[in-house]
Each structure stands twice: as structure tokens, then as C-alpha cells.
PDB file of C-alpha atoms and ligand atoms in Angstrom:
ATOM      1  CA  UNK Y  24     -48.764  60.394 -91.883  1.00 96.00           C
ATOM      2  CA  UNK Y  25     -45.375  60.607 -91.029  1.00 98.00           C
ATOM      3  CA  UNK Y  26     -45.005  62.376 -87.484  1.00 98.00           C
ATOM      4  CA  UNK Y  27     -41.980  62.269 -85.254  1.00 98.00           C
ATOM      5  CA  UNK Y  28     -39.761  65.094 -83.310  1.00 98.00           C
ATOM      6  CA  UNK Y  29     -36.668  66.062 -82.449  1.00 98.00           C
ATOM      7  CA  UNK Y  30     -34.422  63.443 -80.972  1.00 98.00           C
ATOM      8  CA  UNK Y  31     -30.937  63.110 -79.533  1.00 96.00           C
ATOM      9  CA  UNK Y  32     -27.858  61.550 -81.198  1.00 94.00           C
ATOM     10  CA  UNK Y  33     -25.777  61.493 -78.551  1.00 92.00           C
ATOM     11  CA  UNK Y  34     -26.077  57.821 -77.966  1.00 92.00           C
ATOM     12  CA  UNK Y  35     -26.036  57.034 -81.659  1.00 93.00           C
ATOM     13  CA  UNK Y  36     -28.204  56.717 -84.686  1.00 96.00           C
ATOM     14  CA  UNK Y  37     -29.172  53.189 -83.945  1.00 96.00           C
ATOM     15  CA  UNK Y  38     -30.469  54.699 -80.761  1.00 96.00           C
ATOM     16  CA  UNK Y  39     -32.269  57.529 -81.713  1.00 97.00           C
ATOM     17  CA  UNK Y  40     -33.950  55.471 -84.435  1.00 98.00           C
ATOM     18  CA  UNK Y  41     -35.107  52.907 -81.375  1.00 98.00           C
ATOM     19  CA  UNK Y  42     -36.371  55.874 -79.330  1.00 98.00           C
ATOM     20  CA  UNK Y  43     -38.306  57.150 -82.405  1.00 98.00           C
ATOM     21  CA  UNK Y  44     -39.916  53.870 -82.731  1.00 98.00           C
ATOM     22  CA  UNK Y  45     -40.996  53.879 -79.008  1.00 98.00           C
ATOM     23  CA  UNK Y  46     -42.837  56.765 -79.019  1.00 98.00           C
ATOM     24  CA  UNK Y  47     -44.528  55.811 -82.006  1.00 98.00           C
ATOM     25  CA  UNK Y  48     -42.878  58.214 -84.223  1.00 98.00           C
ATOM     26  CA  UNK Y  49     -41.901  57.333 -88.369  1.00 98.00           C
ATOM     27  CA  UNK Y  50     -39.827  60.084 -88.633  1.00 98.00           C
ATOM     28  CA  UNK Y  51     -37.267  62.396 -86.798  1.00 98.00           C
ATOM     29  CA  UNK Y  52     -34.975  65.256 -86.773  1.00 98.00           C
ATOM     30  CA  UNK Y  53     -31.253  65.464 -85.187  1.00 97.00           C
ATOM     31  CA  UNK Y  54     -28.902  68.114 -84.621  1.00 97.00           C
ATOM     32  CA  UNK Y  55     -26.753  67.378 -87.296  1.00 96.00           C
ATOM     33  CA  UNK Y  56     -23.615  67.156 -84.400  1.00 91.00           C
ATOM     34  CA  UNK Y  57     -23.745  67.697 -80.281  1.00 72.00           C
ATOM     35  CA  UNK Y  58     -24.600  71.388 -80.203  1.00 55.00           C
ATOM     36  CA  UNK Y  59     -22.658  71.648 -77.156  1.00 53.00           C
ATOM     37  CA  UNK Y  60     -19.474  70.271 -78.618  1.00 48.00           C
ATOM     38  CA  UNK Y  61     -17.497  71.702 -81.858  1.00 44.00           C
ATOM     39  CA  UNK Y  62     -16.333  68.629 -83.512  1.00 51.00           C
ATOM     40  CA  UNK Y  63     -18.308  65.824 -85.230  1.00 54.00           C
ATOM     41  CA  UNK Y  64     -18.197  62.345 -84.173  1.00 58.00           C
ATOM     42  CA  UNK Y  65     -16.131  60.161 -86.717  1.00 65.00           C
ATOM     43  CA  UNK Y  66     -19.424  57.661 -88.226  1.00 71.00           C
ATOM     44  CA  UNK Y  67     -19.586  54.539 -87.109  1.00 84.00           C
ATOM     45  CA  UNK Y  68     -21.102  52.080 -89.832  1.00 90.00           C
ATOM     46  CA  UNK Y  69     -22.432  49.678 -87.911  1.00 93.00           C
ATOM     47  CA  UNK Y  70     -24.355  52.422 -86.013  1.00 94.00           C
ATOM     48  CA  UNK Y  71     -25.298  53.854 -88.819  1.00 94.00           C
ATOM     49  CA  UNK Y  72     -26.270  50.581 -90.694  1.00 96.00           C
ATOM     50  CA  UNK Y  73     -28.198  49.547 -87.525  1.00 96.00           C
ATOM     51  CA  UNK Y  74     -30.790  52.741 -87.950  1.00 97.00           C
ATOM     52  CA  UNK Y  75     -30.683  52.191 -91.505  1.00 98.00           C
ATOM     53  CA  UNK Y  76     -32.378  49.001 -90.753  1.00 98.00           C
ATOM     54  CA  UNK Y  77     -34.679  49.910 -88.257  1.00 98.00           C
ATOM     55  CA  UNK Y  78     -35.835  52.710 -90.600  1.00 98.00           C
ATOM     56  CA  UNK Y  79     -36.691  50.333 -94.120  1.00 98.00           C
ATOM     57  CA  UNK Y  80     -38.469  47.798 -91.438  1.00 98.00           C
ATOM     58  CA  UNK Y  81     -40.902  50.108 -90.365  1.00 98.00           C
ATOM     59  CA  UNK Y  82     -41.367  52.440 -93.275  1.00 98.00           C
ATOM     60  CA  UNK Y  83     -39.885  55.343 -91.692  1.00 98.00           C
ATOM     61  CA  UNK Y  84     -40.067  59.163 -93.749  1.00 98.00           C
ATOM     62  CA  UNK Y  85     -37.649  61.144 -94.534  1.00 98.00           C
ATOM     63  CA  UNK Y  86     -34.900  61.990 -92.040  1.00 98.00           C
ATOM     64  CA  UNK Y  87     -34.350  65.357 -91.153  1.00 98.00           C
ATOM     65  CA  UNK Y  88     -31.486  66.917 -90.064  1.00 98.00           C
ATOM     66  CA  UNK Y  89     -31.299  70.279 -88.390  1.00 98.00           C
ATOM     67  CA  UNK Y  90     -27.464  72.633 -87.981  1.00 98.00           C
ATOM     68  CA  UNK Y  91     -26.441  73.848 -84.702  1.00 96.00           C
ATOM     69  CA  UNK Y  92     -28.173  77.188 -83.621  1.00 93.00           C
ATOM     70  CA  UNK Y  93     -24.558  79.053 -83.216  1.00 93.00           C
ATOM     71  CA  UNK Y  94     -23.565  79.288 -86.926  1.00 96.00           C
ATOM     72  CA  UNK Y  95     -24.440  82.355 -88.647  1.00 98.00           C
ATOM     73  CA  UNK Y  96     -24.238  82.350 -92.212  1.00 98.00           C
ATOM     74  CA  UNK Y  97     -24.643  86.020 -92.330  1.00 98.00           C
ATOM     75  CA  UNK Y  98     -22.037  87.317 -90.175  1.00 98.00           C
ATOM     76  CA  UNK Y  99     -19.787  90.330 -91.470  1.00 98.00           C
ATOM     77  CA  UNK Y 100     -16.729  89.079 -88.585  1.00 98.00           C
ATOM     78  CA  UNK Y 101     -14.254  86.767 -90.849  1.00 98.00           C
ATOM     79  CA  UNK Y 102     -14.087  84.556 -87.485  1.00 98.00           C
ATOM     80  CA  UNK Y 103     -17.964  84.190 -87.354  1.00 98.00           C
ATOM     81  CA  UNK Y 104     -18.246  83.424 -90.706  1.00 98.00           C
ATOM     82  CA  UNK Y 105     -15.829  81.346 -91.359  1.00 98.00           C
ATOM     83  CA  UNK Y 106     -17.215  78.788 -88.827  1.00 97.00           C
ATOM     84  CA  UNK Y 107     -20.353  78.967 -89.969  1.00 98.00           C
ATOM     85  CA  UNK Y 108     -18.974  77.898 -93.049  1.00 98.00           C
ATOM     86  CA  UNK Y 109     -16.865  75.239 -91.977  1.00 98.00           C
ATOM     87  CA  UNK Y 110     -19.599  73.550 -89.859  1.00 97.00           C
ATOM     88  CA  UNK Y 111     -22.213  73.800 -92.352  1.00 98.00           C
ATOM     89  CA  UNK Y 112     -19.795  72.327 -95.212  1.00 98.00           C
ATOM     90  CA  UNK Y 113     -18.263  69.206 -93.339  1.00 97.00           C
ATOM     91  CA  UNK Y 114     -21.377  68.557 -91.840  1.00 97.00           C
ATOM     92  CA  UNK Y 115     -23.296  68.606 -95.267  1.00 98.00           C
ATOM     93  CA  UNK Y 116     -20.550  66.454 -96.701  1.00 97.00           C
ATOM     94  CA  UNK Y 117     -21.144  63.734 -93.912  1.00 96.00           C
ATOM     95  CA  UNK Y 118     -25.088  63.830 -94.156  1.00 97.00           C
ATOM     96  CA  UNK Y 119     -24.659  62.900 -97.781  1.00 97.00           C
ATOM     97  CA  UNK Y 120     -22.348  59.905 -96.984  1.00 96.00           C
ATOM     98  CA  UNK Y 121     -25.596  58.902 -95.074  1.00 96.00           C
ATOM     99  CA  UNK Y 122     -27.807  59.686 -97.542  1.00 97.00           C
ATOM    100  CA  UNK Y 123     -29.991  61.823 -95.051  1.00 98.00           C
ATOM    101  CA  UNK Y 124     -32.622  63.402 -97.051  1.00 98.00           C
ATOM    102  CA  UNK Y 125     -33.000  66.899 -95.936  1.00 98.00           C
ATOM    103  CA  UNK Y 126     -30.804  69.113 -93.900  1.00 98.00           C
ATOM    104  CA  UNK Y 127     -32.087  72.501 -92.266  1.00 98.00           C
ATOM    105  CA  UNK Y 128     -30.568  75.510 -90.456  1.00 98.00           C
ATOM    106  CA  UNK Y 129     -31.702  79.602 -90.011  1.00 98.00           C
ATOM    107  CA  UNK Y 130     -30.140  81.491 -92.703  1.00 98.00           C
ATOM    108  CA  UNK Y 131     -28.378  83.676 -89.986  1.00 98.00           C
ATOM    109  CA  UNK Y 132     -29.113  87.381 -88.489  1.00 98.00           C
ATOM    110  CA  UNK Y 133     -27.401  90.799 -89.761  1.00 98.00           C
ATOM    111  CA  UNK Y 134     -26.583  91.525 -86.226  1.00 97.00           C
ATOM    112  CA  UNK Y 135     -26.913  95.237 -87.322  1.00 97.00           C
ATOM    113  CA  UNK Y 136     -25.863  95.463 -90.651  1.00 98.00           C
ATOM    114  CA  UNK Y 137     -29.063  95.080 -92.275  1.00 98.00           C
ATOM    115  CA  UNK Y 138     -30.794  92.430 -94.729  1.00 98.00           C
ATOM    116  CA  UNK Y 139     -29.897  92.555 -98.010  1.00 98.00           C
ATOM    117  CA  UNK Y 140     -26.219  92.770 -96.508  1.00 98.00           C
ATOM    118  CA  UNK Y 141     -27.330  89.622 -94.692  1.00 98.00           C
ATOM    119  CA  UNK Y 142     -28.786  87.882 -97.786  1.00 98.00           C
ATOM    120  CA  UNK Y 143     -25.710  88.610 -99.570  1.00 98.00           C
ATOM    121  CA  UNK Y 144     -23.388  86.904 -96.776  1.00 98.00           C
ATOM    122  CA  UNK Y 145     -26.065  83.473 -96.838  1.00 98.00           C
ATOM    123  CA  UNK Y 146     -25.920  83.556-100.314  1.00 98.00           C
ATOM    124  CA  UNK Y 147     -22.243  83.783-100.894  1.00 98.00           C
ATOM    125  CA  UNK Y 148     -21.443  81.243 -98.082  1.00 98.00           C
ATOM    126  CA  UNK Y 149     -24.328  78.822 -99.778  1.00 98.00           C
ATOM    127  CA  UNK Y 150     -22.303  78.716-103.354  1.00 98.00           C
ATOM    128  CA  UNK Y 151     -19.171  77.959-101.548  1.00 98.00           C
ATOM    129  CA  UNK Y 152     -21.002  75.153 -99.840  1.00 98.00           C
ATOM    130  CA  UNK Y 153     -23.034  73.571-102.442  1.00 98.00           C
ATOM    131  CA  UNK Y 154     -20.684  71.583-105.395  1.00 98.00           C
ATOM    132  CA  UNK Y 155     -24.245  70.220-107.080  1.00 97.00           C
ATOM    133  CA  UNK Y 156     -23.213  66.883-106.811  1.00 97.00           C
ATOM    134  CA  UNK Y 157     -25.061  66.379-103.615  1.00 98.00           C
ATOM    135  CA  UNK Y 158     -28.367  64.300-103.322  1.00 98.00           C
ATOM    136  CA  UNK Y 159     -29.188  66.027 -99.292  1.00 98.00           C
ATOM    137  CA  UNK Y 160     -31.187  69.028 -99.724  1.00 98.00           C
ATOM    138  CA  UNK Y 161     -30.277  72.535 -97.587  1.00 98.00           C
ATOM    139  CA  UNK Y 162     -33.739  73.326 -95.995  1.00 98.00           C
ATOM    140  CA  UNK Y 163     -33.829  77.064 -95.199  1.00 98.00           C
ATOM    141  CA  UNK Y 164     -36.159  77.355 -92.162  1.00 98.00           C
ATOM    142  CA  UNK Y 165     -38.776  80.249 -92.077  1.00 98.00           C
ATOM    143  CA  UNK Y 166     -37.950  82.421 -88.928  1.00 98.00           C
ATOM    144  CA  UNK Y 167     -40.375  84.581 -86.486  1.00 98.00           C
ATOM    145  CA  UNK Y 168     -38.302  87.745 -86.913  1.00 98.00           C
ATOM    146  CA  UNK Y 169     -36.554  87.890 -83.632  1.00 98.00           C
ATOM    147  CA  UNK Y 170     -33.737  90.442 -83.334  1.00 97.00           C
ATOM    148  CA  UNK Y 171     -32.170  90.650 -86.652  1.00 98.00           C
ATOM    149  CA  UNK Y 172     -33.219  87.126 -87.836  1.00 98.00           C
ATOM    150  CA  UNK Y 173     -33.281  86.646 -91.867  1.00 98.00           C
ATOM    151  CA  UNK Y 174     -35.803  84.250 -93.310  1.00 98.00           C
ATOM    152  CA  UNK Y 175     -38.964  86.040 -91.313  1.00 98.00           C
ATOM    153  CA  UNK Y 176     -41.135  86.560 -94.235  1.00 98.00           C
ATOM    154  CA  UNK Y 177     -40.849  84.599 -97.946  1.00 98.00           C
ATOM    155  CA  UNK Y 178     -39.906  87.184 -99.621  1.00 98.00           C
ATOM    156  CA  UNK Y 179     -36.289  86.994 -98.044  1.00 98.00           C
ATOM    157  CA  UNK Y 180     -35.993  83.171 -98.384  1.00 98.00           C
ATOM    158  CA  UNK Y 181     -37.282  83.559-101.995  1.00 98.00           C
ATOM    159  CA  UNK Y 182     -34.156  86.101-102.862  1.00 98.00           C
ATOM    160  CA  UNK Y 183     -31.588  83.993-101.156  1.00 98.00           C
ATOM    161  CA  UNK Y 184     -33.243  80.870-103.159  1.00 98.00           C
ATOM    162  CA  UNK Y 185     -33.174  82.985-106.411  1.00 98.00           C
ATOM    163  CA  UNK Y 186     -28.996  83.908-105.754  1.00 98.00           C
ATOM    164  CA  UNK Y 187     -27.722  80.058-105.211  1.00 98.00           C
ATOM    165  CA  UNK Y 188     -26.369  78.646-107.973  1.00 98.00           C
ATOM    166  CA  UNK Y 189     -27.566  75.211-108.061  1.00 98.00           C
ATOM    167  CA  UNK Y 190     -30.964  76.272-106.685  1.00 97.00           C
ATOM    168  CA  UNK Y 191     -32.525  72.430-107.251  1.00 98.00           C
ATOM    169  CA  UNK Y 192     -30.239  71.553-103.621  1.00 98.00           C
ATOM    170  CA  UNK Y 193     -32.552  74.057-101.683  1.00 98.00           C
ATOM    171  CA  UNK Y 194     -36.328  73.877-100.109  1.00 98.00           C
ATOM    172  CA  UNK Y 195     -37.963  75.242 -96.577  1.00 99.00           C
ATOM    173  CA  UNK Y 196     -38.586  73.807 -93.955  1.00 99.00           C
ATOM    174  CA  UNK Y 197     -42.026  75.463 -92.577  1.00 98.00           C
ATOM    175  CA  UNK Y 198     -41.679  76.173 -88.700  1.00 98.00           C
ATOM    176  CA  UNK Y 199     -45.636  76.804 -87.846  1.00 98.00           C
ATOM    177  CA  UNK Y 200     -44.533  78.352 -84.506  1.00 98.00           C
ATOM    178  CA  UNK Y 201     -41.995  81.011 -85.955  1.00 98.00           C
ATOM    179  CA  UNK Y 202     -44.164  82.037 -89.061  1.00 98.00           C
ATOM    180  CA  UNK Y 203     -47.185  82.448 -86.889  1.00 98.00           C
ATOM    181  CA  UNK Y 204     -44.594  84.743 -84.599  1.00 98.00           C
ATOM    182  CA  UNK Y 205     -43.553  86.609 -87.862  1.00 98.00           C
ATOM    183  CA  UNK Y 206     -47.056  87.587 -89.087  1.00 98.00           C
ATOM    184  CA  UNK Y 207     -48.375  85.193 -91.500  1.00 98.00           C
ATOM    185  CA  UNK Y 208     -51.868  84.117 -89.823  1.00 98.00           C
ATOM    186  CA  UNK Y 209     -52.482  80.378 -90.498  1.00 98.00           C
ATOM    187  CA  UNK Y 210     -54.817  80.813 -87.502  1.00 98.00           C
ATOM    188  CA  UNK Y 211     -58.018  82.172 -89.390  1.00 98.00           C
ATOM    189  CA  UNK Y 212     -56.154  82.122 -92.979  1.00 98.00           C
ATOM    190  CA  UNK Y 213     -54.076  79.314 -93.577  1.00 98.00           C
ATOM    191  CA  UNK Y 214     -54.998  78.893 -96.930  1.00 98.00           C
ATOM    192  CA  UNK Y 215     -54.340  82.571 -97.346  1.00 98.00           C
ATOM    193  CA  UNK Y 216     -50.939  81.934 -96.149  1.00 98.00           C
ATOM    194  CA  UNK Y 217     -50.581  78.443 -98.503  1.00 98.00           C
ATOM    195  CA  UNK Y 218     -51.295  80.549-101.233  1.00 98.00           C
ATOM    196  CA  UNK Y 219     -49.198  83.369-100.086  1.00 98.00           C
ATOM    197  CA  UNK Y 220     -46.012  80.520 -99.938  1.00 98.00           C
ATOM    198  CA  UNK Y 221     -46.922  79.178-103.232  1.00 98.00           C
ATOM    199  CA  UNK Y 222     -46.750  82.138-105.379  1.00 98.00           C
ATOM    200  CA  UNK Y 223     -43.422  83.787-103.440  1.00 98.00           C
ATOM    201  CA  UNK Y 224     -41.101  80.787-102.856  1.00 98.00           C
ATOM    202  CA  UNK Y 225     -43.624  77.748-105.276  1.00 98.00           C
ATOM    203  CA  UNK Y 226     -45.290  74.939-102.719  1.00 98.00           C
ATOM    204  CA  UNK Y 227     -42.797  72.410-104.530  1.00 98.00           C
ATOM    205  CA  UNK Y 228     -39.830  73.596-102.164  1.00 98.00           C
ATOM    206  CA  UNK Y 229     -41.601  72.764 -99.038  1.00 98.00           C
ATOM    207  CA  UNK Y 230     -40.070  69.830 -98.338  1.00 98.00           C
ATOM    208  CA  UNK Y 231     -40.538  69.660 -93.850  1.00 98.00           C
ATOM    209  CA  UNK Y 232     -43.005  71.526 -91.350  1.00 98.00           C
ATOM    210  CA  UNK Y 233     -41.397  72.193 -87.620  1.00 98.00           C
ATOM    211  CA  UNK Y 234     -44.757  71.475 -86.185  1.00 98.00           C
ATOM    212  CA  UNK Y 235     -45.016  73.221 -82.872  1.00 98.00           C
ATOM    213  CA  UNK Y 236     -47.651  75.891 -80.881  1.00 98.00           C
ATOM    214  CA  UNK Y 237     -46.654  79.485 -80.113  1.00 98.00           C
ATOM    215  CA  UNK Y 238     -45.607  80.559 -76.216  1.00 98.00           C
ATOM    216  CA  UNK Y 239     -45.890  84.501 -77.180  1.00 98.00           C
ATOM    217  CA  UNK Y 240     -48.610  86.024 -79.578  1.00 98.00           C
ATOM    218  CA  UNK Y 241     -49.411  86.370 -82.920  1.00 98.00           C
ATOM    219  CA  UNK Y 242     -46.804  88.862 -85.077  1.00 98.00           C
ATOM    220  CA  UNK Y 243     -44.674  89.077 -81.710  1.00 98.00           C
ATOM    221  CA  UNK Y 244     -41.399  88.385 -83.622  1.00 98.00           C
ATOM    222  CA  UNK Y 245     -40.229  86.225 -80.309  1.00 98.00           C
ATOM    223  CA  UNK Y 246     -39.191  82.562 -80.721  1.00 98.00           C
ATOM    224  CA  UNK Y 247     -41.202  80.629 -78.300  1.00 98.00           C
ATOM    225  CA  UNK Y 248     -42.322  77.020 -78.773  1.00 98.00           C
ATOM    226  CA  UNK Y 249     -45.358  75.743 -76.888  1.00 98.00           C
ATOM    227  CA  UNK Y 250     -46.409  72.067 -76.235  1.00 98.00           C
ATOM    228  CA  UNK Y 251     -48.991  71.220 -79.151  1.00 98.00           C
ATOM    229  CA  UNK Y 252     -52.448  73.019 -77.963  1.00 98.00           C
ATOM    230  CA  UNK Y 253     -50.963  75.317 -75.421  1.00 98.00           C
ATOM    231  CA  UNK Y 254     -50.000  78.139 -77.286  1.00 98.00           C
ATOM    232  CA  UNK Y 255     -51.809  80.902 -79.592  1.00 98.00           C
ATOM    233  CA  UNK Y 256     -52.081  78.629 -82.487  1.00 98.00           C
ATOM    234  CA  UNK Y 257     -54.168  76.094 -80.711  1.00 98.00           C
ATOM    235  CA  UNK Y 258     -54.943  72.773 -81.177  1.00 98.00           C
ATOM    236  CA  UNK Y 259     -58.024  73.565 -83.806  1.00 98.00           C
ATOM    237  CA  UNK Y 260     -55.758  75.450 -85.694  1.00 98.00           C
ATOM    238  CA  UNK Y 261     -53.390  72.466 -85.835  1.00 98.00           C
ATOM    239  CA  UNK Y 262     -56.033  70.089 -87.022  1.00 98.00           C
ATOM    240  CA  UNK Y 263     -56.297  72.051 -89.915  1.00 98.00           C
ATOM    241  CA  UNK Y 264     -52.304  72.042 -90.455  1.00 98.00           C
ATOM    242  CA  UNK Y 265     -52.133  68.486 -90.382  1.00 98.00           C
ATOM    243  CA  UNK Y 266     -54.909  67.746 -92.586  1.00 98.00           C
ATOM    244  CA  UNK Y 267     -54.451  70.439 -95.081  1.00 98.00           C
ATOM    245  CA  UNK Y 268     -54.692  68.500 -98.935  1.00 97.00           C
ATOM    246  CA  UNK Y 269     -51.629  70.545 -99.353  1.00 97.00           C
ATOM    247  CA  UNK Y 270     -49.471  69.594 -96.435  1.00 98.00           C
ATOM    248  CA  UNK Y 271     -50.901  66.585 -95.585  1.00 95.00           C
ATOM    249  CA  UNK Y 272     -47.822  64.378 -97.358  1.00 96.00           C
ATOM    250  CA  UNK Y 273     -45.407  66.496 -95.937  1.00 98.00           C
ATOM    251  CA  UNK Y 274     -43.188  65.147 -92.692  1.00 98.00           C
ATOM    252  CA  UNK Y 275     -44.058  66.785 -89.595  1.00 98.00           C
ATOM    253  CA  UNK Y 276     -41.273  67.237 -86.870  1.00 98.00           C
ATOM    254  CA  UNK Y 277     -42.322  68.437 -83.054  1.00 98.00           C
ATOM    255  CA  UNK Y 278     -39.904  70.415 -81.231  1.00 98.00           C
ATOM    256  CA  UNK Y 279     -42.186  71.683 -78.653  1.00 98.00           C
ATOM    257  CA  UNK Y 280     -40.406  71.587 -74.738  1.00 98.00           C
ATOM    258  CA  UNK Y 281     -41.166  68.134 -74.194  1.00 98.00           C
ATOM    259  CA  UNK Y 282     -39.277  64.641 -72.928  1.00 97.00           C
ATOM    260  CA  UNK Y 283     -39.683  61.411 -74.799  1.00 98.00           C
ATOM    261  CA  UNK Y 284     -42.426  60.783 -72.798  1.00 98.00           C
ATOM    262  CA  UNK Y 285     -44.358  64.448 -73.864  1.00 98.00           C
ATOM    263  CA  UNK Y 286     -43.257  63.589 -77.165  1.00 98.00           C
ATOM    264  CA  UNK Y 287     -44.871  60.301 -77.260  1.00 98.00           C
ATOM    265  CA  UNK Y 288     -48.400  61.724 -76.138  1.00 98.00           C
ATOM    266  CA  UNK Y 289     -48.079  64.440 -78.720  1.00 98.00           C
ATOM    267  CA  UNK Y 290     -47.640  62.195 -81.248  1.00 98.00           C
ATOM    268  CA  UNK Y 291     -51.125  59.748 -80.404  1.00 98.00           C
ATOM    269  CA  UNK Y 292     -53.009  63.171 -80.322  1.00 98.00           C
ATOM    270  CA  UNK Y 293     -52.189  63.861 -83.549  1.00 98.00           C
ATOM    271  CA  UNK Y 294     -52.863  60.838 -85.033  1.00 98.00           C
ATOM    272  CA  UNK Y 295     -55.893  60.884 -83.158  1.00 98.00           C
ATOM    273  CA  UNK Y 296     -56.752  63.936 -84.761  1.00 98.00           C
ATOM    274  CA  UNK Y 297     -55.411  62.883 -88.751  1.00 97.00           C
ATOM    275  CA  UNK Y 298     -58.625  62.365 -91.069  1.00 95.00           C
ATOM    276  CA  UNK Y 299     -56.623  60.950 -93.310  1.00 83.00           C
ATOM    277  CA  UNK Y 300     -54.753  56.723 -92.781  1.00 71.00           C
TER     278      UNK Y 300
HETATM  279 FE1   FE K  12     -34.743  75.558 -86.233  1.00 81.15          FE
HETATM  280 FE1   FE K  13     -37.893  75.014 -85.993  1.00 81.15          FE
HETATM  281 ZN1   ZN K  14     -37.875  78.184 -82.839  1.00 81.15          ZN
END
């Protein structure tokens, strides 16, 4: 089972790779640069070759990264936009050159101006973005709805999908807390919901699953993550997640409000629960 969570950079890939190994996670997800600054640090190999190696010794999963929250790939301001276009290209370019598997981010909110115009904005930016010669997949992430978020049911993620040229680049990234926030009830019906994914969007593109409980209720549309078992999804509900046949291979990334040392408990009460080695 490859579990881990979300994990800092800011002391280096080398680092974050050690802390991951600490709390007994084979797997993690990093902000793909500091969300608090603009630029990206220049790479440093050795860093870089350092977590590499840490990574092949103990048979780490896929690395996920994840785009800073502020871009918005659907803005209609030329300002907006155009940063969320810069960021999302150079940082793309430098996750290939580290042959980091997956890369995620929210396809963006209309702020008004409604969803198709939206869509078209994502999926104009997205073929600007995308040359096809990359090997780092873009990971649209499935969104609860809040304010004039796109990406809240599959539908939408399926048309932006359908509009990118070299469609092979792209797969979603499953956020249990936002799609239970959205509607889709993988409460009492997750294989309701499984099914639902596989014949919108095709269970092929899921490629990563945000695991993390729900602070507000079912269908709320409000973006709330709760430590695992302390939300409305609950920790039964979870069991089932993690040892659905269908999801079962698929990396699973906490981002519930926790420190290392939250994380690290999560992650033994999930193995605990696994049915599967
Ligand atoms: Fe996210
Ligand atoms: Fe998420
Ligand atoms: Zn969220």
C-alpha cells in the first residue's frame, strides 16, 4: 500500500524524503514551489539525487506533486491568467527534469463568469502548457464546489479532458474530502460513485486519491479537511476506500490538519486497517 501525505520542501527534497520515511510513509506530495514565495528554487542535484536515493532504497510510490492554490487557470483578467500560466508551465518543465510522476492543481474558478467560460480558459491555458513531449502527468483534482470552483462534478473534468490536445498527459487526482463535499456519496455508495467515475471520465485516469475526512457535511460545497475519522466520511467509510479492489493500487496522499507527528499516527491506522500486504 503506498500511503504518505503532504510534506514540506522547504528544507529540500533530500529532507522531505527523510521525513517521509520517519513517519512511515512510501509516498508523498509537495507543493510543487514555497506557496508563500513566487519564484522557484534553482535545483540542486545533489539534493535532488540524495531523495532519489532514499526513494529506490525503500521502494517508495509515485511522487506527487501538487501547484500552488493562487493560480487560476480560468481567470478572464490577462494579469491573473497569465501567472497562472507562467507558474504552471516552468514549474511543469522542472518536475519533468526530475522525473516526478504526477503533478496536480484545481482547474481554477469562473469567479462570475460562468463554467463553460471557465472550461474554455483551463482548456486553452492547458494546450499552451502541454508540448507532448513530457513524461509528468497534469492531475486535475476533483473539487467540492465551493464558490465558483470548476472540477466539482466529472462531468466538467471529463469536458476539459476531452478539449486538451495531447489528452494521454492528463488523469485526476480523487480528493475523497472535496467529492464527498460536492455530492457524490462514497459514504453508503461508493461503488455507485466508482462506477459513476468510470463511465464519465474511464477509471484508467485515476492516477492519485487526496485521502482525507470531511469538517462540513455531505453536498455542503465547503472545502474542509478533517483528521482521518473525524469528519462525515468516517473512519468505516475509509476502510472501504482503502481497500476497494479498484483503488486499492492507487497512492494515497493525507492532507488532513495534522503535524508530522499526526501524520505519522494516521498513517499506522491505516495500515492497521489495510486487508490487503
Ligand atoms: Fe488540492
Ligand atoms: Fe486535495
Ligand atoms: Zn481541499
Amino acid at each position: 500500500m503506498y500511503i504518505g501525505c503532504h510534506l514540506s520542501i522547504a528544507k529540500g527534497y533530500g529532507d522531505a524524503a527523510k521525513a517521509a520515511l520517519n513517519i512511515g510513509a512510501n509516498v508523498f506530495q509537495f507543493f510543487s514551489r514555497n506557496p508563500r514565495g513566487s519564484s522557484s528554487k534553482k535545483l540542486d542535484i545533489e539534493d535532488v539525487e540524495e531523495m532519489n536515493r532514499i526513494l529506490k532504497e525503500n521502494d517508495f510510490g509515485p511522487l506527487l506533486a501538487h501547484a500552488p492554490y493562487i493560480i487560476n487557470l480560468a481567470s478572464y483578467k490577462p494579469n491573473i491568467y497569465g501567472m497562472a500560466k507562467g507558474i504552471l508551465k516552468e514549474d511543469y518543465k522542472k518536475l519533468n527534469e526530475l522525473s516526478i510522476p504526477y503533478f496536480t492543481f484545481h482547474p481554477g474558478n469562473h469567479v462570475g463568469k460562468g463554467t463553460e467560460y471557465g472550461i474554455e480558459r483551463i482548456v486553452e491555458a492547458l494546450n499552451e502548457i502541454i508540448t507532448g513531449d513530457e513524461k509528468t502527468m497534469l492531475l486535475l483534482e476533483t473539487m467540492a464546489g465551493q464558490g465558483t470552483e470548476i472540477g466539482k462534478t466529472f462531468e466538467e473534468l471529463k469536458e476539459i479532458i476531452d478539449r486538451v490536445e495531447y489528452e494521454e498527459l492528463l488523469g485526476i487526482c480523487l480528493d475523497t474530502c472535496h467529492i464527498h463535499a460536492a455530492g457524490y456519496n462514497i459514504v453508503d455508495d461508493l461503488d455507485g460513485v466508482l462506477e459513476e467515475f468510470d463511465r464519465v471520465l474511464g477509471i484508467d485516469r485515476l492516477k492519485a486519491i487526496h485521502l482525507n475526512d470531511n469538517m462540513m457535511d455531505y453536498g455542503s460545497k465547503k472545502d474542509r479537511h478533517a483528521k482521518i475519522g473525524e469528519g462525515t466520511i468516517g473512519i468505516d467509510a475509509i476502510k472501504n476506500i482503502i481497500n476497494h479492489p479498484i483503488l486499492k493500487e492507487i497512492p494515497f496522499y493525507l492532507e488532513t490538519p495534522n503535524e508530522l507527528e499526526g501524520y505519522k499516527k494516521e498513517i499506522e491506522l491505516l495500515r492497521s486497517l489495510r486487508e490487503y500486504p
